[in-house]
Amino acid sequence: MIDAGFPEEIEDVRAAWQAGRTQEALDLVPSGLIDKIGLVGTAEEVRAKLADYRDAGITLPIVSPRFMGDGAKEQALEIIRACAPS
């Protein structure tokens, strides 16, 4: 994550996490970092970003949505299906 261009921010996140301030650490993760290393957005936006990765030579992009609680499995499957190429 430091290589992604957020060294100071990541040090702050790490310090909060190691001090046991989990929520603070999560809140400190910059949205720009999430946009840079993750695929976020509507299903259409995510499909477009996945297409960009494929165009760049990625042959097997891994889609791994994260959900917790009731219905997590169903939500994850719904997202995977929505992101599949047409």
PDB file with one MODEL, atoms N, CA, C and O in Angstrom:
MODEL        1
ATOM      1  N   MET A   1       0.814  -1.187   0.000  1.00  0.00           N
ATOM      2  CA  MET A   1       0.000   0.000   0.000  1.00  0.00           C
ATOM      3  C   MET A   1       0.862   1.257   0.000  1.00  0.00           C
ATOM      4  O   MET A   1       0.470   2.297  -0.530  1.00  0.00           O
ATOM      5  N   ILE A   2       2.018   1.145   0.591  1.00  0.00           N
ATOM      6  CA  ILE A   2       2.935   2.279   0.555  1.00  0.00           C
ATOM      7  C   ILE A   2       3.360   2.535  -0.883  1.00  0.00           C
ATOM      8  O   ILE A   2       3.471   3.686  -1.305  1.00  0.00           O
ATOM      9  N   ASP A   3       3.600   1.452  -1.645  1.00  0.00           N
ATOM     10  CA  ASP A   3       3.987   1.593  -3.051  1.00  0.00           C
ATOM     11  C   ASP A   3       2.878   2.207  -3.890  1.00  0.00           C
ATOM     12  O   ASP A   3       3.146   2.716  -4.979  1.00  0.00           O
ATOM     13  N   ALA A   4       1.654   2.172  -3.416  1.00  0.00           N
ATOM     14  CA  ALA A   4       0.532   2.755  -4.150  1.00  0.00           C
ATOM     15  C   ALA A   4       0.516   4.277  -4.028  1.00  0.00           C
ATOM     16  O   ALA A   4      -0.303   4.942  -4.662  1.00  0.00           O
ATOM     17  N   GLY A   5       1.422   4.832  -3.211  1.00  0.00           N
ATOM     18  CA  GLY A   5       1.537   6.282  -3.124  1.00  0.00           C
ATOM     19  C   GLY A   5       0.924   6.909  -1.885  1.00  0.00           C
ATOM     20  O   GLY A   5       0.618   8.102  -1.880  1.00  0.00           O
ATOM     21  N   PHE A   6       0.742   6.121  -0.837  1.00  0.00           N
ATOM     22  CA  PHE A   6       0.122   6.635   0.385  1.00  0.00           C
ATOM     23  C   PHE A   6       0.966   6.293   1.617  1.00  0.00           C
ATOM     24  O   PHE A   6       0.428   5.761   2.588  1.00  0.00           O
ATOM     25  N   PRO A   7       2.267   6.581   1.604  1.00  0.00           N
ATOM     26  CA  PRO A   7       3.110   6.119   2.712  1.00  0.00           C
ATOM     27  C   PRO A   7       2.753   6.711   4.069  1.00  0.00           C
ATOM     28  O   PRO A   7       2.700   5.982   5.059  1.00  0.00           O
ATOM     29  N   GLU A   8       2.507   8.018   4.136  1.00  0.00           N
ATOM     30  CA  GLU A   8       2.207   8.629   5.434  1.00  0.00           C
ATOM     31  C   GLU A   8       0.871   8.134   5.970  1.00  0.00           C
ATOM     32  O   GLU A   8       0.736   7.822   7.153  1.00  0.00           O
ATOM     33  N   GLU A   9      -0.116   8.067   5.077  1.00  0.00           N
ATOM     34  CA  GLU A   9      -1.446   7.632   5.501  1.00  0.00           C
ATOM     35  C   GLU A   9      -1.410   6.200   6.027  1.00  0.00           C
ATOM     36  O   GLU A   9      -2.056   5.880   7.025  1.00  0.00           O
ATOM     37  N   ILE A  10      -0.655   5.349   5.354  1.00  0.00           N
ATOM     38  CA  ILE A  10      -0.592   3.950   5.768  1.00  0.00           C
ATOM     39  C   ILE A  10       0.112   3.818   7.107  1.00  0.00           C
ATOM     40  O   ILE A  10      -0.258   2.964   7.913  1.00  0.00           O
ATOM     41  N   GLU A  11       1.108   4.633   7.360  1.00  0.00           N
ATOM     42  CA  GLU A  11       1.765   4.598   8.670  1.00  0.00           C
ATOM     43  C   GLU A  11       0.776   4.973   9.770  1.00  0.00           C
ATOM     44  O   GLU A  11       0.798   4.382  10.850  1.00  0.00           O
ATOM     45  N   ASP A  12      -0.091   5.950   9.506  1.00  0.00           N
ATOM     46  CA  ASP A  12      -1.118   6.332  10.481  1.00  0.00           C
ATOM     47  C   ASP A  12      -2.103   5.188  10.708  1.00  0.00           C
ATOM     48  O   ASP A  12      -2.492   4.909  11.842  1.00  0.00           O
ATOM     49  N   VAL A  13      -2.501   4.532   9.623  1.00  0.00           N
ATOM     50  CA  VAL A  13      -3.419   3.388   9.723  1.00  0.00           C
ATOM     51  C   VAL A  13      -2.767   2.288  10.551  1.00  0.00           C
ATOM     52  O   VAL A  13      -3.387   1.731  11.456  1.00  0.00           O
ATOM     53  N   ARG A  14      -1.522   1.983  10.237  1.00  0.00           N
ATOM     54  CA  ARG A  14      -0.804   0.918  10.942  1.00  0.00           C
ATOM     55  C   ARG A  14      -0.691   1.232  12.434  1.00  0.00           C
ATOM     56  O   ARG A  14      -0.913   0.357  13.271  1.00  0.00           O
ATOM     57  N   ALA A  15      -0.349   2.467  12.765  1.00  0.00           N
ATOM     58  CA  ALA A  15      -0.191   2.848  14.175  1.00  0.00           C
ATOM     59  C   ALA A  15      -1.507   2.697  14.929  1.00  0.00           C
ATOM     60  O   ALA A  15      -1.530   2.179  16.045  1.00  0.00           O
ATOM     61  N   ALA A  16      -2.597   3.148  14.323  1.00  0.00           N
ATOM     62  CA  ALA A  16      -3.903   3.023  14.978  1.00  0.00           C
ATOM     63  C   ALA A  16      -4.276   1.554  15.148  1.00  0.00           C
ATOM     64  O   ALA A  16      -4.767   1.151  16.203  1.00  0.00           O
ATOM     65  N   TRP A  17      -4.041   0.756  14.109  1.00  0.00           N
ATOM     66  CA  TRP A  17      -4.391  -0.673  14.162  1.00  0.00           C
ATOM     67  C   TRP A  17      -3.597  -1.374  15.262  1.00  0.00           C
ATOM     68  O   TRP A  17      -4.158  -2.119  16.065  1.00  0.00           O
ATOM     69  N   GLN A  18      -2.298  -1.131  15.292  1.00  0.00           N
ATOM     70  CA  GLN A  18      -1.449  -1.793  16.279  1.00  0.00           C
ATOM     71  C   GLN A  18      -1.760  -1.345  17.699  1.00  0.00           C
ATOM     72  O   GLN A  18      -1.481  -2.071  18.653  1.00  0.00           O
ATOM     73  N   ALA A  19      -2.334  -0.161  17.848  1.00  0.00           N
ATOM     74  CA  ALA A  19      -2.724   0.331  19.172  1.00  0.00           C
ATOM     75  C   ALA A  19      -4.105  -0.178  19.577  1.00  0.00           C
ATOM     76  O   ALA A  19      -4.605   0.148  20.654  1.00  0.00           O
ATOM     77  N   GLY A  20      -4.718  -0.983  18.702  1.00  0.00           N
ATOM     78  CA  GLY A  20      -6.030  -1.538  19.024  1.00  0.00           C
ATOM     79  C   GLY A  20      -7.188  -0.619  18.696  1.00  0.00           C
ATOM     80  O   GLY A  20      -8.325  -0.894  19.080  1.00  0.00           O
ATOM     81  N   ARG A  21      -6.920   0.465  17.994  1.00  0.00           N
ATOM     82  CA  ARG A  21      -7.977   1.408  17.619  1.00  0.00           C
ATOM     83  C   ARG A  21      -8.488   1.048  16.217  1.00  0.00           C
ATOM     84  O   ARG A  21      -8.250   1.764  15.244  1.00  0.00           O
ATOM     85  N   THR A  22      -9.186  -0.070  16.151  1.00  0.00           N
ATOM     86  CA  THR A  22      -9.594  -0.652  14.878  1.00  0.00           C
ATOM     87  C   THR A  22     -10.449   0.291  14.049  1.00  0.00           C
ATOM     88  O   THR A  22     -10.169   0.491  12.867  1.00  0.00           O
ATOM     89  N   GLN A  23     -11.477   0.869  14.636  1.00  0.00           N
ATOM     90  CA  GLN A  23     -12.368   1.748  13.870  1.00  0.00           C
ATOM     91  C   GLN A  23     -11.618   2.967  13.358  1.00  0.00           C
ATOM     92  O   GLN A  23     -11.824   3.399  12.224  1.00  0.00           O
ATOM     93  N   GLU A  24     -10.755   3.517  14.188  1.00  0.00           N
ATOM     94  CA  GLU A  24      -9.954   4.662  13.750  1.00  0.00           C
ATOM     95  C   GLU A  24      -9.077   4.272  12.560  1.00  0.00           C
ATOM     96  O   GLU A  24      -8.958   5.027  11.595  1.00  0.00           O
ATOM     97  N   ALA A  25      -8.466   3.088  12.636  1.00  0.00           N
ATOM     98  CA  ALA A  25      -7.629   2.615  11.533  1.00  0.00           C
ATOM     99  C   ALA A  25      -8.444   2.495  10.251  1.00  0.00           C
ATOM    100  O   ALA A  25      -7.996   2.918   9.186  1.00  0.00           O
ATOM    101  N   LEU A  26      -9.629   1.927  10.350  1.00  0.00           N
ATOM    102  CA  LEU A  26     -10.489   1.794   9.169  1.00  0.00           C
ATOM    103  C   LEU A  26     -10.869   3.162   8.615  1.00  0.00           C
ATOM    104  O   LEU A  26     -10.883   3.366   7.401  1.00  0.00           O
ATOM    105  N   ASP A  27     -11.175   4.088   9.500  1.00  0.00           N
ATOM    106  CA  ASP A  27     -11.557   5.436   9.070  1.00  0.00           C
ATOM    107  C   ASP A  27     -10.397   6.185   8.412  1.00  0.00           C
ATOM    108  O   ASP A  27     -10.616   7.084   7.600  1.00  0.00           O
ATOM    109  N   LEU A  28      -9.170   5.816   8.762  1.00  0.00           N
ATOM    110  CA  LEU A  28      -7.992   6.495   8.221  1.00  0.00           C
ATOM    111  C   LEU A  28      -7.578   6.002   6.829  1.00  0.00           C
ATOM    112  O   LEU A  28      -6.760   6.640   6.167  1.00  0.00           O
ATOM    113  N   VAL A  29      -8.135   4.880   6.387  1.00  0.00           N
ATOM    114  CA  VAL A  29      -7.785   4.376   5.052  1.00  0.00           C
ATOM    115  C   VAL A  29      -8.299   5.374   4.018  1.00  0.00           C
ATOM    116  O   VAL A  29      -9.503   5.621   3.950  1.00  0.00           O
ATOM    117  N   PRO A  30      -7.407   5.951   3.214  1.00  0.00           N
ATOM    118  CA  PRO A  30      -7.835   6.963   2.249  1.00  0.00           C
ATOM    119  C   PRO A  30      -8.690   6.359   1.132  1.00  0.00           C
ATOM    120  O   PRO A  30      -8.391   5.276   0.629  1.00  0.00           O
ATOM    121  N   SER A  31      -9.745   7.063   0.755  1.00  0.00           N
ATOM    122  CA  SER A  31     -10.607   6.563  -0.322  1.00  0.00           C
ATOM    123  C   SER A  31      -9.832   6.452  -1.627  1.00  0.00           C
ATOM    124  O   SER A  31     -10.135   5.592  -2.455  1.00  0.00           O
ATOM    125  N   GLY A  32      -8.839   7.306  -1.821  1.00  0.00           N
ATOM    126  CA  GLY A  32      -8.011   7.209  -3.024  1.00  0.00           C
ATOM    127  C   GLY A  32      -7.260   5.897  -3.101  1.00  0.00           C
ATOM    128  O   GLY A  32      -7.056   5.358  -4.189  1.00  0.00           O
ATOM    129  N   LEU A  33      -6.845   5.377  -1.952  1.00  0.00           N
ATOM    130  CA  LEU A  33      -6.168   4.083  -1.914  1.00  0.00           C
ATOM    131  C   LEU A  33      -7.141   2.975  -2.287  1.00  0.00           C
ATOM    132  O   LEU A  33      -6.805   2.079  -3.061  1.00  0.00           O
ATOM    133  N   ILE A  34      -8.334   3.038  -1.741  1.00  0.00           N
ATOM    134  CA  ILE A  34      -9.346   2.031  -2.063  1.00  0.00           C
ATOM    135  C   ILE A  34      -9.629   2.042  -3.560  1.00  0.00           C
ATOM    136  O   ILE A  34      -9.723   0.987  -4.187  1.00  0.00           O
ATOM    137  N   ASP A  35      -9.765   3.231  -4.131  1.00  0.00           N
ATOM    138  CA  ASP A  35     -10.012   3.340  -5.568  1.00  0.00           C
ATOM    139  C   ASP A  35      -8.845   2.799  -6.386  1.00  0.00           C
ATOM    140  O   ASP A  35      -9.041   2.238  -7.464  1.00  0.00           O
ATOM    141  N   LYS A  36      -7.630   2.969  -5.869  1.00  0.00           N
ATOM    142  CA  LYS A  36      -6.443   2.563  -6.617  1.00  0.00           C
ATOM    143  C   LYS A  36      -6.209   1.058  -6.584  1.00  0.00           C
ATOM    144  O   LYS A  36      -5.779   0.485  -7.585  1.00  0.00           O
ATOM    145  N   ILE A  37      -6.481   0.406  -5.457  1.00  0.00           N
ATOM    146  CA  ILE A  37      -6.163  -1.019  -5.357  1.00  0.00           C
ATOM    147  C   ILE A  37      -7.388  -1.917  -5.346  1.00  0.00           C
ATOM    148  O   ILE A  37      -7.259  -3.139  -5.408  1.00  0.00           O
ATOM    149  N   GLY A  38      -8.570  -1.331  -5.268  1.00  0.00           N
ATOM    150  CA  GLY A  38      -9.786  -2.134  -5.224  1.00  0.00           C
ATOM    151  C   GLY A  38     -10.704  -1.809  -6.373  1.00  0.00           C
ATOM    152  O   GLY A  38     -10.496  -0.838  -7.100  1.00  0.00           O
ATOM    153  N   LEU A  39     -11.699  -2.610  -6.528  1.00  0.00           N
ATOM    154  CA  LEU A  39     -12.742  -2.363  -7.520  1.00  0.00           C
ATOM    155  C   LEU A  39     -14.004  -2.029  -6.751  1.00  0.00           C
ATOM    156  O   LEU A  39     -14.621  -2.903  -6.143  1.00  0.00           O
ATOM    157  N   VAL A  40     -14.381  -0.773  -6.780  1.00  0.00           N
ATOM    158  CA  VAL A  40     -15.569  -0.325  -6.071  1.00  0.00           C
ATOM    159  C   VAL A  40     -16.460   0.440  -7.025  1.00  0.00           C
ATOM    160  O   VAL A  40     -15.991   1.063  -7.977  1.00  0.00           O
ATOM    161  N   GLY A  41     -17.739   0.385  -6.757  1.00  0.00           N
ATOM    162  CA  GLY A  41     -18.697   1.107  -7.583  1.00  0.00           C
ATOM    163  C   GLY A  41     -19.884   0.234  -7.919  1.00  0.00           C
ATOM    164  O   GLY A  41     -20.096  -0.820  -7.319  1.00  0.00           O
ATOM    165  N   THR A  42     -20.647   0.690  -8.881  1.00  0.00           N
ATOM    166  CA  THR A  42     -21.790  -0.097  -9.336  1.00  0.00           C
ATOM    167  C   THR A  42     -21.268  -1.309 -10.094  1.00  0.00           C
ATOM    168  O   THR A  42     -20.091  -1.375 -10.448  1.00  0.00           O
ATOM    169  N   ALA A  43     -22.156  -2.265 -10.338  1.00  0.00           N
ATOM    170  CA  ALA A  43     -21.753  -3.452 -11.095  1.00  0.00           C
ATOM    171  C   ALA A  43     -21.202  -3.045 -12.459  1.00  0.00           C
ATOM    172  O   ALA A  43     -20.216  -3.615 -12.927  1.00  0.00           O
ATOM    173  N   GLU A  44     -21.831  -2.070 -13.091  1.00  0.00           N
ATOM    174  CA  GLU A  44     -21.367  -1.602 -14.406  1.00  0.00           C
ATOM    175  C   GLU A  44     -19.960  -1.007 -14.313  1.00  0.00           C
ATOM    176  O   GLU A  44     -19.114  -1.278 -15.165  1.00  0.00           O
ATOM    177  N   GLU A  45     -19.713  -0.201 -13.285  1.00  0.00           N
ATOM    178  CA  GLU A  45     -18.392   0.409 -13.105  1.00  0.00           C
ATOM    179  C   GLU A  45     -17.330  -0.652 -12.832  1.00  0.00           C
ATOM    180  O   GLU A  45     -16.220  -0.580 -13.359  1.00  0.00           O
ATOM    181  N   VAL A  46     -17.678  -1.634 -12.006  1.00  0.00           N
ATOM    182  CA  VAL A  46     -16.725  -2.693 -11.686  1.00  0.00           C
ATOM    183  C   VAL A  46     -16.441  -3.538 -12.922  1.00  0.00           C
ATOM    184  O   VAL A  46     -15.290  -3.901 -13.169  1.00  0.00           O
ATOM    185  N   ARG A  47     -17.477  -3.859 -13.706  1.00  0.00           N
ATOM    186  CA  ARG A  47     -17.256  -4.608 -14.953  1.00  0.00           C
ATOM    187  C   ARG A  47     -16.316  -3.837 -15.880  1.00  0.00           C
ATOM    188  O   ARG A  47     -15.445  -4.436 -16.511  1.00  0.00           O
ATOM    189  N   ALA A  48     -16.481  -2.525 -15.967  1.00  0.00           N
ATOM    190  CA  ALA A  48     -15.611  -1.707 -16.822  1.00  0.00           C
ATOM    191  C   ALA A  48     -14.169  -1.741 -16.319  1.00  0.00           C
ATOM    192  O   ALA A  48     -13.236  -1.841 -17.116  1.00  0.00           O
ATOM    193  N   LYS A  49     -13.982  -1.659 -14.997  1.00  0.00           N
ATOM    194  CA  LYS A  49     -12.633  -1.712 -14.437  1.00  0.00           C
ATOM    195  C   LYS A  49     -12.012  -3.088 -14.661  1.00  0.00           C
ATOM    196  O   LYS A  49     -10.824  -3.192 -14.966  1.00  0.00           O
ATOM    197  N   LEU A  50     -12.811  -4.143 -14.512  1.00  0.00           N
ATOM    198  CA  LEU A  50     -12.311  -5.492 -14.786  1.00  0.00           C
ATOM    199  C   LEU A  50     -11.910  -5.620 -16.250  1.00  0.00           C
ATOM    200  O   LEU A  50     -10.899  -6.251 -16.560  1.00  0.00           O
ATOM    201  N   ALA A  51     -12.683  -5.034 -17.147  1.00  0.00           N
ATOM    202  CA  ALA A  51     -12.350  -5.064 -18.577  1.00  0.00           C
ATOM    203  C   ALA A  51     -11.015  -4.361 -18.822  1.00  0.00           C
ATOM    204  O   ALA A  51     -10.218  -4.810 -19.646  1.00  0.00           O
ATOM    205  N   ASP A  52     -10.771  -3.258 -18.109  1.00  0.00           N
ATOM    206  CA  ASP A  52      -9.484  -2.562 -18.240  1.00  0.00           C
ATOM    207  C   ASP A  52      -8.332  -3.473 -17.823  1.00  0.00           C
ATOM    208  O   ASP A  52      -7.290  -3.505 -18.478  1.00  0.00           O
ATOM    209  N   TYR A  53      -8.522  -4.212 -16.733  1.00  0.00           N
ATOM    210  CA  TYR A  53      -7.486  -5.154 -16.291  1.00  0.00           C
ATOM    211  C   TYR A  53      -7.263  -6.239 -17.339  1.00  0.00           C
ATOM    212  O   TYR A  53      -6.124  -6.595 -17.639  1.00  0.00           O
ATOM    213  N   ARG A  54      -8.350  -6.761 -17.894  1.00  0.00           N
ATOM    214  CA  ARG A  54      -8.223  -7.792 -18.930  1.00  0.00           C
ATOM    215  C   ARG A  54      -7.498  -7.232 -20.154  1.00  0.00           C
ATOM    216  O   ARG A  54      -6.639  -7.897 -20.732  1.00  0.00           O
ATOM    217  N   ASP A  55      -7.846  -6.018 -20.538  1.00  0.00           N
ATOM    218  CA  ASP A  55      -7.189  -5.376 -21.684  1.00  0.00           C
ATOM    219  C   ASP A  55      -5.696  -5.175 -21.434  1.00  0.00           C
ATOM    220  O   ASP A  55      -4.898  -5.148 -22.371  1.00  0.00           O
ATOM    221  N   ALA A  56      -5.329  -5.033 -20.160  1.00  0.00           N
ATOM    222  CA  ALA A  56      -3.922  -4.847 -19.794  1.00  0.00           C
ATOM    223  C   ALA A  56      -3.169  -6.171 -19.689  1.00  0.00           C
ATOM    224  O   ALA A  56      -1.967  -6.182 -19.426  1.00  0.00           O
ATOM    225  N   GLY A  57      -3.878  -7.297 -19.895  1.00  0.00           N
ATOM    226  CA  GLY A  57      -3.213  -8.596 -19.888  1.00  0.00           C
ATOM    227  C   GLY A  57      -3.529  -9.495 -18.714  1.00  0.00           C
ATOM    228  O   GLY A  57      -3.023 -10.615 -18.650  1.00  0.00           O
ATOM    229  N   ILE A  58      -4.346  -9.044 -17.787  1.00  0.00           N
ATOM    230  CA  ILE A  58      -4.740  -9.903 -16.668  1.00  0.00           C
ATOM    231  C   ILE A  58      -5.705 -10.954 -17.210  1.00  0.00           C
ATOM    232  O   ILE A  58      -6.774 -10.615 -17.717  1.00  0.00           O
ATOM    233  N   THR A  59      -5.330 -12.226 -17.104  1.00  0.00           N
ATOM    234  CA  THR A  59      -6.176 -13.279 -17.673  1.00  0.00           C
ATOM    235  C   THR A  59      -7.142 -13.887 -16.668  1.00  0.00           C
ATOM    236  O   THR A  59      -8.143 -14.490 -17.057  1.00  0.00           O
ATOM    237  N   LEU A  60      -6.855 -13.736 -15.385  1.00  0.00           N
ATOM    238  CA  LEU A  60      -7.735 -14.310 -14.370  1.00  0.00           C
ATOM    239  C   LEU A  60      -7.887 -13.333 -13.205  1.00  0.00           C
ATOM    240  O   LEU A  60      -7.276 -13.524 -12.153  1.00  0.00           O
ATOM    241  N   PRO A  61      -8.697 -12.289 -13.386  1.00  0.00           N
ATOM    242  CA  PRO A  61      -8.922 -11.377 -12.262  1.00  0.00           C
ATOM    243  C   PRO A  61      -9.712 -12.094 -11.169  1.00  0.00           C
ATOM    244  O   PRO A  61     -10.637 -12.854 -11.458  1.00  0.00           O
ATOM    245  N   ILE A  62      -9.353 -11.855  -9.946  1.00  0.00           N
ATOM    246  CA  ILE A  62     -10.017 -12.490  -8.810  1.00  0.00           C
ATOM    247  C   ILE A  62     -11.014 -11.501  -8.215  1.00  0.00           C
ATOM    248  O   ILE A  62     -10.639 -10.409  -7.789  1.00  0.00           O
ATOM    249  N   VAL A  63     -12.278 -11.891  -8.191  1.00  0.00           N
ATOM    250  CA  VAL A  63     -13.328 -11.078  -7.580  1.00  0.00           C
ATOM    251  C   VAL A  63     -13.627 -11.699  -6.227  1.00  0.00           C
ATOM    252  O   VAL A  63     -14.058 -12.850  -6.144  1.00  0.00           O
ATOM    253  N   SER A  64     -13.399 -10.938  -5.171  1.00  0.00           N
ATOM    254  CA  SER A  64     -13.554 -11.464  -3.822  1.00  0.00           C
ATOM    255  C   SER A  64     -14.295 -10.453  -2.950  1.00  0.00           C
ATOM    256  O   SER A  64     -13.685  -9.779  -2.120  1.00  0.00           O
ATOM    257  N   PRO A  65     -15.610 -10.349  -3.140  1.00  0.00           N
ATOM    258  CA  PRO A  65     -16.372  -9.383  -2.339  1.00  0.00           C
ATOM    259  C   PRO A  65     -16.397  -9.783  -0.870  1.00  0.00           C
ATOM    260  O   PRO A  65     -16.317 -10.963  -0.529  1.00  0.00           O
ATOM    261  N   ARG A  66     -16.506  -8.795  -0.026  1.00  0.00           N
ATOM    262  CA  ARG A  66     -16.519  -9.030   1.424  1.00  0.00           C
ATOM    263  C   ARG A  66     -17.851  -8.590   2.013  1.00  0.00           C
ATOM    264  O   ARG A  66     -18.250  -7.433   1.887  1.00  0.00           O
ATOM    265  N   PHE A  67     -18.521  -9.515   2.647  1.00  0.00           N
ATOM    266  CA  PHE A  67     -19.763  -9.231   3.352  1.00  0.00           C
ATOM    267  C   PHE A  67     -19.743  -9.985   4.666  1.00  0.00           C
ATOM    268  O   PHE A  67     -19.060 -11.000   4.803  1.00  0.00           O
ATOM    269  N   MET A  68     -20.491  -9.483   5.624  1.00  0.00           N
ATOM    270  CA  MET A  68     -20.603 -10.154   6.914  1.00  0.00           C
ATOM    271  C   MET A  68     -22.068 -10.190   7.310  1.00  0.00           C
ATOM    272  O   MET A  68     -22.878  -9.398   6.828  1.00  0.00           O
ATOM    273  N   GLY A  69     -22.392 -11.110   8.185  1.00  0.00           N
ATOM    274  CA  GLY A  69     -23.738 -11.156   8.730  1.00  0.00           C
ATOM    275  C   GLY A  69     -24.694 -11.990   7.908  1.00  0.00           C
ATOM    276  O   GLY A  69     -24.298 -12.752   7.026  1.00  0.00           O
ATOM    277  N   ASP A  70     -25.965 -11.820   8.225  1.00  0.00           N
ATOM    278  CA  ASP A  70     -27.006 -12.582   7.551  1.00  0.00           C
ATOM    279  C   ASP A  70     -27.001 -12.294   6.058  1.00  0.00           C
ATOM    280  O   ASP A  70     -26.924 -11.140   5.637  1.00  0.00           O
ATOM    281  N   GLY A  71     -27.083 -13.341   5.274  1.00  0.00           N
ATOM    282  CA  GLY A  71     -27.167 -13.190   3.831  1.00  0.00           C
ATOM    283  C   GLY A  71     -25.854 -12.864   3.151  1.00  0.00           C
ATOM    284  O   GLY A  71     -25.846 -12.513   1.971  1.00  0.00           O
ATOM    285  N   ALA A  72     -24.738 -12.970   3.867  1.00  0.00           N
ATOM    286  CA  ALA A  72     -23.441 -12.595   3.298  1.00  0.00           C
ATOM    287  C   ALA A  72     -23.109 -13.427   2.065  1.00  0.00           C
ATOM    288  O   ALA A  72     -22.652 -12.890   1.056  1.00  0.00           O
ATOM    289  N   LYS A  73     -23.337 -14.727   2.143  1.00  0.00           N
ATOM    290  CA  LYS A  73     -23.013 -15.597   1.009  1.00  0.00           C
ATOM    291  C   LYS A  73     -23.840 -15.214  -0.211  1.00  0.00           C
ATOM    292  O   LYS A  73     -23.312 -15.126  -1.319  1.00  0.00           O
ATOM    293  N   GLU A  74     -25.121 -14.989  -0.013  1.00  0.00           N
ATOM    294  CA  GLU A  74     -25.997 -14.632  -1.127  1.00  0.00           C
ATOM    295  C   GLU A  74     -25.590 -13.290  -1.734  1.00  0.00           C
ATOM    296  O   GLU A  74     -25.600 -13.128  -2.954  1.00  0.00           O
ATOM    297  N   GLN A  75     -25.233 -12.329  -0.877  1.00  0.00           N
ATOM    298  CA  GLN A  75     -24.798 -11.016  -1.370  1.00  0.00           C
ATOM    299  C   GLN A  75     -23.512 -11.145  -2.188  1.00  0.00           C
ATOM    300  O   GLN A  75     -23.378 -10.524  -3.242  1.00  0.00           O
ATOM    301  N   ALA A  76     -22.578 -11.946  -1.701  1.00  0.00           N
ATOM    302  CA  ALA A  76     -21.317 -12.134  -2.420  1.00  0.00           C
ATOM    303  C   ALA A  76     -21.560 -12.779  -3.778  1.00  0.00           C
ATOM    304  O   ALA A  76     -20.991 -12.347  -4.781  1.00  0.00           O
ATOM    305  N   LEU A  77     -22.397 -13.805  -3.816  1.00  0.00           N
ATOM    306  CA  LEU A  77     -22.700 -14.464  -5.090  1.00  0.00           C
ATOM    307  C   LEU A  77     -23.387 -13.515  -6.059  1.00  0.00           C
ATOM    308  O   LEU A  77     -23.112 -13.544  -7.258  1.00  0.00           O
ATOM    309  N   GLU A  78     -24.271 -12.682  -5.551  1.00  0.00           N
ATOM    310  CA  GLU A  78     -24.960 -11.703  -6.394  1.00  0.00           C
ATOM    311  C   GLU A  78     -23.957 -10.736  -7.031  1.00  0.00           C
ATOM    312  O   GLU A  78     -24.063 -10.414  -8.214  1.00  0.00           O
ATOM    313  N   ILE A  79     -22.992 -10.282  -6.245  1.00  0.00           N
ATOM    314  CA  ILE A  79     -21.973  -9.367  -6.758  1.00  0.00           C
ATOM    315  C   ILE A  79     -21.094 -10.062  -7.792  1.00  0.00           C
ATOM    316  O   ILE A  79     -20.801  -9.487  -8.840  1.00  0.00           O
ATOM    317  N   ILE A  80     -20.676 -11.279  -7.512  1.00  0.00           N
ATOM    318  CA  ILE A  80     -19.843 -12.013  -8.469  1.00  0.00           C
ATOM    319  C   ILE A  80     -20.582 -12.186  -9.786  1.00  0.00           C
ATOM    320  O   ILE A  80     -20.003 -11.977 -10.852  1.00  0.00           O
ATOM    321  N   ARG A  81     -21.840 -12.561  -9.727  1.00  0.00           N
ATOM    322  CA  ARG A  81     -22.629 -12.722 -10.959  1.00  0.00           C
ATOM    323  C   ARG A  81     -22.771 -11.392 -11.697  1.00  0.00           C
ATOM    324  O   ARG A  81     -22.675 -11.348 -12.924  1.00  0.00           O
ATOM    325  N   ALA A  82     -22.998 -10.317 -10.960  1.00  0.00           N
ATOM    326  CA  ALA A  82     -23.183  -9.005 -11.582  1.00  0.00           C
ATOM    327  C   ALA A  82     -21.907  -8.508 -12.254  1.00  0.00           C
ATOM    328  O   ALA A  82     -21.969  -7.737 -13.211  1.00  0.00           O
ATOM    329  N   CYS A  83     -20.761  -8.942 -11.762  1.00  0.00           N
ATOM    330  CA  CYS A  83     -19.482  -8.480 -12.309  1.00  0.00           C
ATOM    331  C   CYS A  83     -18.956  -9.371 -13.427  1.00  0.00           C
ATOM    332  O   CYS A  83     -17.965  -9.036 -14.077  1.00  0.00           O
ATOM    333  N   ALA A  84     -19.607 -10.491 -13.649  1.00  0.00           N
ATOM    334  CA  ALA A  84     -19.154 -11.414 -14.694  1.00  0.00           C
ATOM    335  C   ALA A  84     -19.290 -10.759 -16.067  1.00  0.00           C
ATOM    336  O   ALA A  84     -20.218  -9.986 -16.307  1.00  0.00           O
ATOM    337  N   PRO A  85     -18.357 -11.077 -16.963  1.00  0.00           N
ATOM    338  CA  PRO A  85     -18.480 -10.509 -18.310  1.00  0.00           C
ATOM    339  C   PRO A  85     -19.743 -11.017 -18.991  1.00  0.00           C
ATOM    340  O   PRO A  85     -20.203 -12.129 -18.733  1.00  0.00           O
ATOM    341  N   SER A  86     -20.287 -10.192 -19.852  1.00  0.00           N
ATOM    342  CA  SER A  86     -21.524 -10.562 -20.556  1.00  0.00           C
ATOM    343  C   SER A  86     -21.262 -11.616 -21.600  1.00  0.00           C
ATOM    344  O   SER A  86     -22.188 -12.046 -22.288  1.00  0.00           O
TER     345      SER A  86
ENDMDL
END
